[in-house]
PDB file of C-alpha atoms and ligand atoms in Angstrom:
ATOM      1  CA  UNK A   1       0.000   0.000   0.000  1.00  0.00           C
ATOM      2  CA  UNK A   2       1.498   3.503  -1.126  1.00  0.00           C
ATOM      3  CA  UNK A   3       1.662   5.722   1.808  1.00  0.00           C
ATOM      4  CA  UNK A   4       2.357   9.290   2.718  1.00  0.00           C
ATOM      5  CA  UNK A   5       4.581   8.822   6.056  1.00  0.00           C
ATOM      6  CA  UNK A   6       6.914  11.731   7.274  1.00  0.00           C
ATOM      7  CA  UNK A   7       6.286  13.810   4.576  1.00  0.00           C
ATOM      8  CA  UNK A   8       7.172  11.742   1.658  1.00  0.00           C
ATOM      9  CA  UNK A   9       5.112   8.705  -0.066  1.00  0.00           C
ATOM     10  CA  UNK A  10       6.516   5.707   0.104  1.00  0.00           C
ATOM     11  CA  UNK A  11       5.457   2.354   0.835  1.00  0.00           C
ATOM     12  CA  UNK A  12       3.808   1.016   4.512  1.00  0.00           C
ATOM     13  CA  UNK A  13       6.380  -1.507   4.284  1.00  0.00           C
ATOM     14  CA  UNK A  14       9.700   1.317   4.248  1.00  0.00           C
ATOM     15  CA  UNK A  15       7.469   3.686   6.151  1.00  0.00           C
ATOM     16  CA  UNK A  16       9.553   5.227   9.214  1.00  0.00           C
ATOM     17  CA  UNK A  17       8.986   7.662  12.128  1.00  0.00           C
ATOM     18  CA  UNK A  18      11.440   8.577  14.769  1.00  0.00           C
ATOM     19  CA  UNK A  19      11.000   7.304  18.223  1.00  0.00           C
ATOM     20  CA  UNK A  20      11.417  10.711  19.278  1.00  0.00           C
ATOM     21  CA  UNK A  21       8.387  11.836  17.279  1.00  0.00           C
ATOM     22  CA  UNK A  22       6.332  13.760  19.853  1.00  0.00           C
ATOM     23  CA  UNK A  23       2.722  11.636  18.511  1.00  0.00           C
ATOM     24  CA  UNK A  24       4.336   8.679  19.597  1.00  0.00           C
ATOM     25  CA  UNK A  25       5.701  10.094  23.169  1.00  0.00           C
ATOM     26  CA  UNK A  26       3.100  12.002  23.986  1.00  0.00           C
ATOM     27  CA  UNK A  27      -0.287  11.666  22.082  1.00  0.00           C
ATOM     28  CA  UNK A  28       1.173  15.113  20.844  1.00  0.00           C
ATOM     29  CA  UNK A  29      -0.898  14.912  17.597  1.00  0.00           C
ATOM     30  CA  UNK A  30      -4.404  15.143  16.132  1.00  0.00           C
ATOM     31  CA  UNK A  31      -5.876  13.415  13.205  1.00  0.00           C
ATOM     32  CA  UNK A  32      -8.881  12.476  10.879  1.00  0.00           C
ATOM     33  CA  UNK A  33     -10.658   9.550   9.600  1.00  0.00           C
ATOM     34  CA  UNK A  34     -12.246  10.262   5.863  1.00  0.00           C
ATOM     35  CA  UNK A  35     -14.337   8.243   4.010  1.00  0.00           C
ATOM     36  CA  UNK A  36     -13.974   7.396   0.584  1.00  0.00           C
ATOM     37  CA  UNK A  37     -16.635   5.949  -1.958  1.00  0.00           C
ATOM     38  CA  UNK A  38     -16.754   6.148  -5.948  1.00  0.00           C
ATOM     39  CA  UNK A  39     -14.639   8.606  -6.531  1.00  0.00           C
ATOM     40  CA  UNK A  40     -15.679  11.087  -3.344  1.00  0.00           C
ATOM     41  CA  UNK A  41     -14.341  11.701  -0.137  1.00  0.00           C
ATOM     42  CA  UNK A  42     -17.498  12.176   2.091  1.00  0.00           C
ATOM     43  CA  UNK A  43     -17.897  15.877   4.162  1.00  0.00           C
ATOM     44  CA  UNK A  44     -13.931  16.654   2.949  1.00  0.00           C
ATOM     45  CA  UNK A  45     -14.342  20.469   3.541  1.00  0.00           C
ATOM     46  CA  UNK A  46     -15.541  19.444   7.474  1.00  0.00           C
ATOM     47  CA  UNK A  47     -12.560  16.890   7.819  1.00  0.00           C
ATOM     48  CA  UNK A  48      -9.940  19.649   6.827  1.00  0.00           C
ATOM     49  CA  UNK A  49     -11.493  22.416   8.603  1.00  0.00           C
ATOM     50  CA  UNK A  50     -11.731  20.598  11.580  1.00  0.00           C
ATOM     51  CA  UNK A  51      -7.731  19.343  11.329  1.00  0.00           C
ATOM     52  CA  UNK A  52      -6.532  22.699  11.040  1.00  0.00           C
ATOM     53  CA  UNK A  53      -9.033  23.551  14.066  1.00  0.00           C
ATOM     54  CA  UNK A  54      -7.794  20.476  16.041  1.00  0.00           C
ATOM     55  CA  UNK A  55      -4.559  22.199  15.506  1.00  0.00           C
ATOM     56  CA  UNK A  56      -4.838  25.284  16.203  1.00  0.00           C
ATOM     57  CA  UNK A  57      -6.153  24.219  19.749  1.00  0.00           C
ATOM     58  CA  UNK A  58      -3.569  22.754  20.978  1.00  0.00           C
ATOM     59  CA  UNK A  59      -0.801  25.329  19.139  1.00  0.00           C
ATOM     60  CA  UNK A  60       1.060  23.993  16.234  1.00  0.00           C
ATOM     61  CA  UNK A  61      -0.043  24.867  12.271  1.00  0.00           C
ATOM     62  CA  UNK A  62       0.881  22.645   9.216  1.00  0.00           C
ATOM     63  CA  UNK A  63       2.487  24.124   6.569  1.00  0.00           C
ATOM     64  CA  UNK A  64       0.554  22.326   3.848  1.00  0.00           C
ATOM     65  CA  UNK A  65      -2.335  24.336   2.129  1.00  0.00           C
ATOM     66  CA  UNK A  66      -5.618  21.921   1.907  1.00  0.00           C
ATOM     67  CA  UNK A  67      -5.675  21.480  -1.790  1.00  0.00           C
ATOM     68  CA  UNK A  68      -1.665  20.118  -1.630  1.00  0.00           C
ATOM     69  CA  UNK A  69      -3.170  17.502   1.244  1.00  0.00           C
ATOM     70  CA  UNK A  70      -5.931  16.445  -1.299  1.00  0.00           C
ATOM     71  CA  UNK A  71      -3.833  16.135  -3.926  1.00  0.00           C
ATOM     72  CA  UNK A  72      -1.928  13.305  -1.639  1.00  0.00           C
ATOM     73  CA  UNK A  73      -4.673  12.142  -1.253  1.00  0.00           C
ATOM     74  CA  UNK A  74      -5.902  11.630  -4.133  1.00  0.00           C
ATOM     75  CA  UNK A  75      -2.578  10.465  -5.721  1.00  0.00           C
ATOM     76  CA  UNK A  76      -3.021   7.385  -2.722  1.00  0.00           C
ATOM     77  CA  UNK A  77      -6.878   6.232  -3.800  1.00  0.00           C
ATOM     78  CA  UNK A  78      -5.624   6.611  -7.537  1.00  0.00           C
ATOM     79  CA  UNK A  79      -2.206   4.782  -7.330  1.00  0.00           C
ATOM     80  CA  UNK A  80      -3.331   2.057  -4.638  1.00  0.00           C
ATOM     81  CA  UNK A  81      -6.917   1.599  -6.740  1.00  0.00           C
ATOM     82  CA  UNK A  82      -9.110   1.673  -4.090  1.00  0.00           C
ATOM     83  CA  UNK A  83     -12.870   1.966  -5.272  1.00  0.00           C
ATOM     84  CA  UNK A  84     -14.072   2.239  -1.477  1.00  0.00           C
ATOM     85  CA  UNK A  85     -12.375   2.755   1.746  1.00  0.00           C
ATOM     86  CA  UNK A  86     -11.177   5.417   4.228  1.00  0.00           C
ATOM     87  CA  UNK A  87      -8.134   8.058   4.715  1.00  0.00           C
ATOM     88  CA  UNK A  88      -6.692   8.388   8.100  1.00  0.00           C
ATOM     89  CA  UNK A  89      -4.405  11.880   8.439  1.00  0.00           C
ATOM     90  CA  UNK A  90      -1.990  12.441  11.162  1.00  0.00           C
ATOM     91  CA  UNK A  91      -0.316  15.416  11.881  1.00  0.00           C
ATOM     92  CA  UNK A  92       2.045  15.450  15.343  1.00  0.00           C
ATOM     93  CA  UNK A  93       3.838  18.316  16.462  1.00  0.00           C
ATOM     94  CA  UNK A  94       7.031  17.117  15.371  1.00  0.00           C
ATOM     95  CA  UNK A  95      10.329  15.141  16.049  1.00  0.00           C
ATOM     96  CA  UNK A  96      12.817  16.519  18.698  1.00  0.00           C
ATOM     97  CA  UNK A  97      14.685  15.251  22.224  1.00  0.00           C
ATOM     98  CA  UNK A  98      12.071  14.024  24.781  1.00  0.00           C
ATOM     99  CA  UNK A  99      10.695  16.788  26.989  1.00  0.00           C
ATOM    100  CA  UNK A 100       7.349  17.857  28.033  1.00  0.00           C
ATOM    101  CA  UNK A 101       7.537  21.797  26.876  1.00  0.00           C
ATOM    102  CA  UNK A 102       7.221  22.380  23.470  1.00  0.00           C
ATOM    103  CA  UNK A 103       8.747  25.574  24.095  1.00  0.00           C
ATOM    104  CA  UNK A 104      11.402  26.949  21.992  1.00  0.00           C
ATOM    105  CA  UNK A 105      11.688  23.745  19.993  1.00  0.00           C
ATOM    106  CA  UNK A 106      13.005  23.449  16.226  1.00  0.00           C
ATOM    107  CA  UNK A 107      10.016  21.879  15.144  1.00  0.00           C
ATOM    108  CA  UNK A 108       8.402  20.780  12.081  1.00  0.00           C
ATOM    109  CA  UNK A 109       5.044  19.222  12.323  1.00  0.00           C
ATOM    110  CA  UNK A 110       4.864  15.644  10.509  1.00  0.00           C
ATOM    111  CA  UNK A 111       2.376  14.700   8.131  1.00  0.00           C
ATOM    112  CA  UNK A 112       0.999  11.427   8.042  1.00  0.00           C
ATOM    113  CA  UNK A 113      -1.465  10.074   5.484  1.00  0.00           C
ATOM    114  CA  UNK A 114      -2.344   6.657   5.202  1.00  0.00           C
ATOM    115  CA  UNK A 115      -5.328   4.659   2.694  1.00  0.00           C
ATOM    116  CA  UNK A 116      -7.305   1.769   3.652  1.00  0.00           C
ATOM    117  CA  UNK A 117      -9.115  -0.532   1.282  1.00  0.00           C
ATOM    118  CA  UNK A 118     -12.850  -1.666   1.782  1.00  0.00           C
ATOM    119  CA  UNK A 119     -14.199  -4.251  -0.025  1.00  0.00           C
ATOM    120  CA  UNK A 120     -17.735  -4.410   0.278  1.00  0.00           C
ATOM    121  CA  UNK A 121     -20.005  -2.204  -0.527  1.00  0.00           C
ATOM    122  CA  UNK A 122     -22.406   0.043   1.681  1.00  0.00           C
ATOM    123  CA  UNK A 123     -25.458  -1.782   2.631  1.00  0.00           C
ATOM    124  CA  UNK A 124     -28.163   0.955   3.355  1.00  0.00           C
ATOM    125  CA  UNK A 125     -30.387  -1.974   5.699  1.00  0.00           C
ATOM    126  CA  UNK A 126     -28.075  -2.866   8.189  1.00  0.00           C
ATOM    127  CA  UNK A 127     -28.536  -5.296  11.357  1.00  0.00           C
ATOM    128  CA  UNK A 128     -28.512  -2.727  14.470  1.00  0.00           C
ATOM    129  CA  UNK A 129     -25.734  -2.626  17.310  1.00  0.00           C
ATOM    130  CA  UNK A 130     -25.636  -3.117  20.931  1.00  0.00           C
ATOM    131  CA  UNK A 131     -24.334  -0.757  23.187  1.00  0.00           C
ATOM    132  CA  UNK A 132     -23.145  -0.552  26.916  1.00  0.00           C
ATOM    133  CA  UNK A 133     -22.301   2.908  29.058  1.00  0.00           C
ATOM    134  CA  UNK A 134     -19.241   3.262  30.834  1.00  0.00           C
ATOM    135  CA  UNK A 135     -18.456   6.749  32.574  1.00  0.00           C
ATOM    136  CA  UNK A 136     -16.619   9.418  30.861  1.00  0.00           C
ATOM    137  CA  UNK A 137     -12.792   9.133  32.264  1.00  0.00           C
ATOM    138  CA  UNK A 138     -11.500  11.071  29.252  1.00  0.00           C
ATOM    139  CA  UNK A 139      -9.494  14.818  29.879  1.00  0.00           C
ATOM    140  CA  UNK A 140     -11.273  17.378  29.367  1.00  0.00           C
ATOM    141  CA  UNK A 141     -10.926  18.556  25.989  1.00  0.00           C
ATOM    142  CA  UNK A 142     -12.808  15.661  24.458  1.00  0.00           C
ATOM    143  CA  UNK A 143     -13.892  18.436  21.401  1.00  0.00           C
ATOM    144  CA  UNK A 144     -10.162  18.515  20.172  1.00  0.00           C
ATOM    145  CA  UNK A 145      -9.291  15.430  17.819  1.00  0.00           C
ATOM    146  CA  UNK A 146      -5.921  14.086  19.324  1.00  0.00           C
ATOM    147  CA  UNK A 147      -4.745  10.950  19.084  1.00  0.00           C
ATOM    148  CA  UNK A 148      -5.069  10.518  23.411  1.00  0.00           C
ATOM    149  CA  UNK A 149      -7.424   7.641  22.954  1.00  0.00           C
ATOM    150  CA  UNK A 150      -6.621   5.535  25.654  1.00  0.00           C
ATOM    151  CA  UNK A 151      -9.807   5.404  27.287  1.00  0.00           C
ATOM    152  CA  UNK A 152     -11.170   5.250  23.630  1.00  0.00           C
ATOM    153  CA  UNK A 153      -9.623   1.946  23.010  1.00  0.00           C
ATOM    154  CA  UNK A 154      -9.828   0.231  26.109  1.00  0.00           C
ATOM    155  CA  UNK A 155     -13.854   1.148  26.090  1.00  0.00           C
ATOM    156  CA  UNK A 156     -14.192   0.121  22.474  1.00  0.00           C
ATOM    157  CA  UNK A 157     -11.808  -3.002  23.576  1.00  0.00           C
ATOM    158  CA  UNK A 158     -14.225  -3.942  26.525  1.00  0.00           C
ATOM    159  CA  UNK A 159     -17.499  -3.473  24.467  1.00  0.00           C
ATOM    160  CA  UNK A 160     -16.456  -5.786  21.333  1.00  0.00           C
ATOM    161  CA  UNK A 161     -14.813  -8.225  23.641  1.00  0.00           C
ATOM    162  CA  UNK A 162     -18.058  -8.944  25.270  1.00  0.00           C
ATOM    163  CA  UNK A 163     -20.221  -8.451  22.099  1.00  0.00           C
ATOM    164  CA  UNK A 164     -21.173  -4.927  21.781  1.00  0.00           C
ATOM    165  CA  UNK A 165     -21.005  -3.045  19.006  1.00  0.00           C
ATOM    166  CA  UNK A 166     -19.669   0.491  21.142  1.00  0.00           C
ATOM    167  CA  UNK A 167     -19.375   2.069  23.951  1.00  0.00           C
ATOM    168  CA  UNK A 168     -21.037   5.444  25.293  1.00  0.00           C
ATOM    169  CA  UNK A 169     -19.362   7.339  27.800  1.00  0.00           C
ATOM    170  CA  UNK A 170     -21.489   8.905  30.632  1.00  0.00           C
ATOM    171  CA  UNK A 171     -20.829  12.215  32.088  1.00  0.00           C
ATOM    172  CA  UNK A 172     -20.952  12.818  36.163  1.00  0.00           C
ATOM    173  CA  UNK A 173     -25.036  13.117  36.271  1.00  0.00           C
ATOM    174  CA  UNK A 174     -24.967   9.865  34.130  1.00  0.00           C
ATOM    175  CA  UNK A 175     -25.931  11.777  30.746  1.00  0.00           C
ATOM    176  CA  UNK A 176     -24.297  10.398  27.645  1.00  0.00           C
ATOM    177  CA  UNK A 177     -21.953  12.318  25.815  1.00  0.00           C
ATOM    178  CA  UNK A 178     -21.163  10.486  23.223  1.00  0.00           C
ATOM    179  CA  UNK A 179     -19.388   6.835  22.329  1.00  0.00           C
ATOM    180  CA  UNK A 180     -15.829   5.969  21.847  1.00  0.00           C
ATOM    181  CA  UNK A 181     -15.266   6.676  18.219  1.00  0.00           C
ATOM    182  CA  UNK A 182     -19.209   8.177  17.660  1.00  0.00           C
ATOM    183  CA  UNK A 183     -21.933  10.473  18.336  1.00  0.00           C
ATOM    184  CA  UNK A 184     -24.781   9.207  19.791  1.00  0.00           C
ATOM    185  CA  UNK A 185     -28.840  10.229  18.894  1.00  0.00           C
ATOM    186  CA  UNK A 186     -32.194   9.364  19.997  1.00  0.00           C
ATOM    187  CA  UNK A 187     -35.813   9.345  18.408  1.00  0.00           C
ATOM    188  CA  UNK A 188     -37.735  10.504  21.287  1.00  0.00           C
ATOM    189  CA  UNK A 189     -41.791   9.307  21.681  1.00  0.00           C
ATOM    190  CA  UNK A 190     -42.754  12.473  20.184  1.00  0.00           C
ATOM    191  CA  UNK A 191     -40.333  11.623  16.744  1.00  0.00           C
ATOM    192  CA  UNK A 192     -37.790  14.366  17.857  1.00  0.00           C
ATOM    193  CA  UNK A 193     -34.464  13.403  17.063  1.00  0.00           C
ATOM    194  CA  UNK A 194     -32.065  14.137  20.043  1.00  0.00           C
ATOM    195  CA  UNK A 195     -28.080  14.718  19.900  1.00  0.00           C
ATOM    196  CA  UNK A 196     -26.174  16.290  22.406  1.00  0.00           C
ATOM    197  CA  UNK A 197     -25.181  20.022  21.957  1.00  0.00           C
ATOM    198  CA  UNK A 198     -21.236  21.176  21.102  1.00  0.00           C
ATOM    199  CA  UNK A 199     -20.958  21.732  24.531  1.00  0.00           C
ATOM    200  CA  UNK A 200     -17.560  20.382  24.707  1.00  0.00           C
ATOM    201  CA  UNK A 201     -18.119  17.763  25.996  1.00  0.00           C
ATOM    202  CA  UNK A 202     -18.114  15.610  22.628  1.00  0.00           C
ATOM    203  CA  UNK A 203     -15.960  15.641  19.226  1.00  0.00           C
ATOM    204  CA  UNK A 204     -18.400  17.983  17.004  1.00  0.00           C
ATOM    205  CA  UNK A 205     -18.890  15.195  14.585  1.00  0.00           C
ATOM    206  CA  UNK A 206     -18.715  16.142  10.934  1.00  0.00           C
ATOM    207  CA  UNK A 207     -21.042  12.924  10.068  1.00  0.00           C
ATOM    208  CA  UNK A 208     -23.301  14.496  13.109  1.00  0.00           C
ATOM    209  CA  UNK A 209     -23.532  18.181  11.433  1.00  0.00           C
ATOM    210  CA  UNK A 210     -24.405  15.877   7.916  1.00  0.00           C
ATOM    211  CA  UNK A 211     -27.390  13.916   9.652  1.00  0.00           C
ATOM    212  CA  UNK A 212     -28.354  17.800  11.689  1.00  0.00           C
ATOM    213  CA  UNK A 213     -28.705  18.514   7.720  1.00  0.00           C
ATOM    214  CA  UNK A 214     -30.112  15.540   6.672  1.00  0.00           C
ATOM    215  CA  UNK A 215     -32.752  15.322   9.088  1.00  0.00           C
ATOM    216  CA  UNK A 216     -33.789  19.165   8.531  1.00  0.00           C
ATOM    217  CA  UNK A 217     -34.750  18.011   5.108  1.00  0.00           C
ATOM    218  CA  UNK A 218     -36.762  15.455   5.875  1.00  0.00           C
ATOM    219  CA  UNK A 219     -38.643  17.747   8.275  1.00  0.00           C
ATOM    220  CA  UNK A 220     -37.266  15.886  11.036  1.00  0.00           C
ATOM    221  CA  UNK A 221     -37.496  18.093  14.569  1.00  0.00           C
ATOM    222  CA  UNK A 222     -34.135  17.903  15.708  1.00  0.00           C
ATOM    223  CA  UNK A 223     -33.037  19.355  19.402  1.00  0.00           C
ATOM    224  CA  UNK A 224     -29.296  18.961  20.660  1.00  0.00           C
ATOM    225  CA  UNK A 225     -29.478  18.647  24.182  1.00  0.00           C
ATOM    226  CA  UNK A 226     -28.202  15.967  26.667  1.00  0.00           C
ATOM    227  CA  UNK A 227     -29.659  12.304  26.737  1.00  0.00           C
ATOM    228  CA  UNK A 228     -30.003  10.745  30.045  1.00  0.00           C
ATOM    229  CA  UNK A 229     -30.589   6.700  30.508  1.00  0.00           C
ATOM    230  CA  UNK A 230     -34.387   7.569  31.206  1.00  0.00           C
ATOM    231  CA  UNK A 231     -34.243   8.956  27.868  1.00  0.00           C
ATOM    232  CA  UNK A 232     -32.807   5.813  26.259  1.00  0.00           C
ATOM    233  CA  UNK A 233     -35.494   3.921  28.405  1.00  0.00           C
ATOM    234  CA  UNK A 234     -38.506   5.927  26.571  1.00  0.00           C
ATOM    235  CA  UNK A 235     -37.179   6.629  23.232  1.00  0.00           C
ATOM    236  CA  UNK A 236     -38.408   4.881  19.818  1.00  0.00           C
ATOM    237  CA  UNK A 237     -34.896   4.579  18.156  1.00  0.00           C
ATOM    238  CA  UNK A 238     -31.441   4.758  18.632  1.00  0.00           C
ATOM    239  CA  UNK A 239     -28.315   5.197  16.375  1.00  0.00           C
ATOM    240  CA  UNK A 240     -24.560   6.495  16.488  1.00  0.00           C
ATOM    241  CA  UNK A 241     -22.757   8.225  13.790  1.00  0.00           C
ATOM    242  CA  UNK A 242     -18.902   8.527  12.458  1.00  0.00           C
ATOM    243  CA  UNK A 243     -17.026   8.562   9.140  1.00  0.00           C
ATOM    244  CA  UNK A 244     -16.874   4.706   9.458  1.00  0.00           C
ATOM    245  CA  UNK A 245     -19.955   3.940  10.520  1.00  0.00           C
ATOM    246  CA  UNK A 246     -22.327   6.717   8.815  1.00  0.00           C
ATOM    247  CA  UNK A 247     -25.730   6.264  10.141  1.00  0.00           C
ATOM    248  CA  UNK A 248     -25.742   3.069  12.383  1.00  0.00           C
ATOM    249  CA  UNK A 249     -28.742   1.623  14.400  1.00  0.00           C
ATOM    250  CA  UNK A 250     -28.644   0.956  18.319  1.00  0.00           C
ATOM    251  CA  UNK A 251     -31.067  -1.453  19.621  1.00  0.00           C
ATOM    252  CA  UNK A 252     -29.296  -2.116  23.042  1.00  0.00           C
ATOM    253  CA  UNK A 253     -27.986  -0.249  25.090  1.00  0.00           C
ATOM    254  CA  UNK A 254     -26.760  -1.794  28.354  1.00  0.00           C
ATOM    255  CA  UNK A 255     -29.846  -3.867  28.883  1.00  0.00           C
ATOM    256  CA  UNK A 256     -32.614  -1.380  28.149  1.00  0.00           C
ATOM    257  CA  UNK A 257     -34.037  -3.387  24.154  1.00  0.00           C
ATOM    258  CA  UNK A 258     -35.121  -0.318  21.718  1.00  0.00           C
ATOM    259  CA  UNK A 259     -37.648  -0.587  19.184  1.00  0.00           C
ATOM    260  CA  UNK A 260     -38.633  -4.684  20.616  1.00  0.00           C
ATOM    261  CA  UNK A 261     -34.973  -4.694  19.102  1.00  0.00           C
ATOM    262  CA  UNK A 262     -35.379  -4.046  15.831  1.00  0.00           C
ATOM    263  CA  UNK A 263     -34.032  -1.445  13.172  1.00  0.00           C
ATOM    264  CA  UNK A 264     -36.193   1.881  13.356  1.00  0.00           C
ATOM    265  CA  UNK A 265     -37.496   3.036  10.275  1.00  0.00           C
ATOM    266  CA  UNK A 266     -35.569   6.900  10.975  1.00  0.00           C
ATOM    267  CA  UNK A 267     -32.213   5.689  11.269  1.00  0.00           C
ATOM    268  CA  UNK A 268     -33.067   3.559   8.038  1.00  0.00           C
ATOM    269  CA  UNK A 269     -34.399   6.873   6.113  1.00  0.00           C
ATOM    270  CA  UNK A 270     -31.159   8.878   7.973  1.00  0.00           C
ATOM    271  CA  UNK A 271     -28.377   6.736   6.845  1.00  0.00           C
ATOM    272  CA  UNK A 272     -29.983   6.091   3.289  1.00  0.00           C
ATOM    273  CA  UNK A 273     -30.171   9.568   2.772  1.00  0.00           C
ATOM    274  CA  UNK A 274     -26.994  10.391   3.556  1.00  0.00           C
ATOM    275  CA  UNK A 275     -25.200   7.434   1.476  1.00  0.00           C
ATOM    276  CA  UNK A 276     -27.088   8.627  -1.179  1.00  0.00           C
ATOM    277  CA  UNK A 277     -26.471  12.456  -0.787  1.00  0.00           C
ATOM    278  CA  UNK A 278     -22.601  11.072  -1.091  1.00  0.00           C
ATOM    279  CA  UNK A 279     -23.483   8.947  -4.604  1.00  0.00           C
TER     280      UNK A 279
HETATM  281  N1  PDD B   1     -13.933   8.771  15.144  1.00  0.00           N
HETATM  282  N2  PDD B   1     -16.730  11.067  18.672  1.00  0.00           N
HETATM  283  C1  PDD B   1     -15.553  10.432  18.753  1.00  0.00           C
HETATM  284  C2  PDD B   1     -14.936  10.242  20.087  1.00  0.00           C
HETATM  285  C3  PDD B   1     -14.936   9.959  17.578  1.00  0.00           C
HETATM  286  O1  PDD B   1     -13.744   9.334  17.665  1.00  0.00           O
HETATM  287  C4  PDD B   1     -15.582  10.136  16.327  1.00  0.00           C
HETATM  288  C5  PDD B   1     -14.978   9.662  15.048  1.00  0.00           C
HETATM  289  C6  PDD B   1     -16.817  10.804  16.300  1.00  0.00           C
HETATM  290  C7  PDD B   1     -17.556  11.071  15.015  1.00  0.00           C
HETATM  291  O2  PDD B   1     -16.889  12.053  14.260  1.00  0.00           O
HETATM  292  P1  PDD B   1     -16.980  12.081  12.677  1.00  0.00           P
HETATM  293  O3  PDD B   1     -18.412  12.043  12.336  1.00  0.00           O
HETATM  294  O4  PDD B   1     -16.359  13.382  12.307  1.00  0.00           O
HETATM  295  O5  PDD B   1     -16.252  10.867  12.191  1.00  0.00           O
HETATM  296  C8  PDD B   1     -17.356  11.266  17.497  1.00  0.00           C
HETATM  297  C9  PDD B   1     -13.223   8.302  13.969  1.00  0.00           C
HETATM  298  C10 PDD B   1     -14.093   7.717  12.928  1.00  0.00           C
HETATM  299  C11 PDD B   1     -12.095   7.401  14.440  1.00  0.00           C
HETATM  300  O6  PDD B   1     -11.526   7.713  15.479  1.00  0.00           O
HETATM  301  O7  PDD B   1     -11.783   6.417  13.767  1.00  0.00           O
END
């Protein structure tokens, strides 16, 4: 697979970055996950935006304008012939001596750009997935993309080790915020859709401002405000939402059954609109 690793393409195989790359000592990086299908990268103005944003939070810029990273990009999908699949872009602060302070370092952020094939295709009826809460241990910037995913991964570990499909993190008062690599929604009795606000709280989801979109057009009532478990208790349908998984259906979460456990006809109509928006 041709890659774009330390600011050159090469193969995965001869890839290389230092051991003294600050991503790799400190989670001193942030990153992006793009899908790719039939010759489009979904929401790719919302990716970049939000990488430079990601960036600017936590003080570093990248000296690459957007249309030179797309033009990697595109070079990759072309050259490794990849009909669908994904783009995952790292960027970490850069390579220097190990110490905590940035300060006053030489350094030269480090671009990272690697394809992934998919082979099937996108099935618009999909079976739904469990879910199971877990609380929130994450820092407190949870609305800045970084790589610091600890917590992610050993919640996402935990939940497909024991058959679910994701976890949601709980705040303090036991509302969700959102799951480890997702944003979470609800259909409540009275067919409002429910997401929680930007309130920091949760990565601002560029599949979640798609579906706000999507669902406006379909005259869908949406509110963004926070979901507690009473919620998930009374609500009609349930789904989470991310570059990989688009729209997704939730019919369990912990061991409150949604919808008699079956696929709600919203989050049907949601993620078929939105793979076909991208056609
Ligand atoms: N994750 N919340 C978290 C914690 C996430 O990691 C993600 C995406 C989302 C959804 O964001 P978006 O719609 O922009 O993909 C919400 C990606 C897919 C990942 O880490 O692989």
């Amino acid at each position: 697979m041709l890659s774009y690793v330390n600011n050159k393409f090469c193969s995965l195989h001869n890839a290389k970055i230092s051991v003294n790359d600050r991503g790799y000592q400190f989670g001193d990086s942030v990153y992006e996950v793009i899908f790719y299908k039939d010759g489009k990268f979904l929401d790719l103005e919302g990716h970049l935006k939000r990488l430079r944003k990601s960036m600017s939070r936590i003080d570093f810029e990248l000296n690459f304008s957007d249309s030179a990273i797309i033009t990697i990009m595109r070079r990759l999908i072309i050259e490794n012939n990849i009909k669908h699949g994904s783009i995952y872009i790292q960027v970490s602060r850069g390579e220097y001596s190990r110490d905590h302070s940035y300060f006053n370092m030489p350094l030269k952020p480090i671009l990272v750009i690697l394809p992934k094939k998919i082979k099937e295709d996108f099935k618009i009826v999909i079976p739904g997935i469990k879910v199971y809460t877990t609380f929130d241990t994450r820092w407190n910037n949870p609305d800045i993309k970084t790589t610091q995913l600890l917590p992610n991964v050993l919640a996402k570990t935990k939940a497909i080790k024991n058959g679910f499909g994701e976890a949601l993190f709980l705040d303090k008062k036991s509302y969700v915020t959102e799951g480890s690599s997702s944003n979470f929604w609800i259909l409540n009795e009275n067919n409002i859709l429910i997401t929680r606000s930007l309130d920091g709280k949760i990565l601002a989801g560029i599949t979640r401002d798609s579906i706000l979109n999507c669902a406006k057009n379909k005259n869908i009532v949406v509110k963004e405000k926070k979901i507690s478990l009473d919620d998930i208790k009374d609500c009609k349908e349930a789904f989470i939402t991310s570059a990989s998984s688009f729209v997704t259906p939730v019919i369990q979460v912990d061991k409150m059954i949604i919808n008699d456990g079956k696929v709600g006809k919203f989050s049907n109509l949601l993620r078929k609109t939105y793979l076909e928006m991208n056609d």
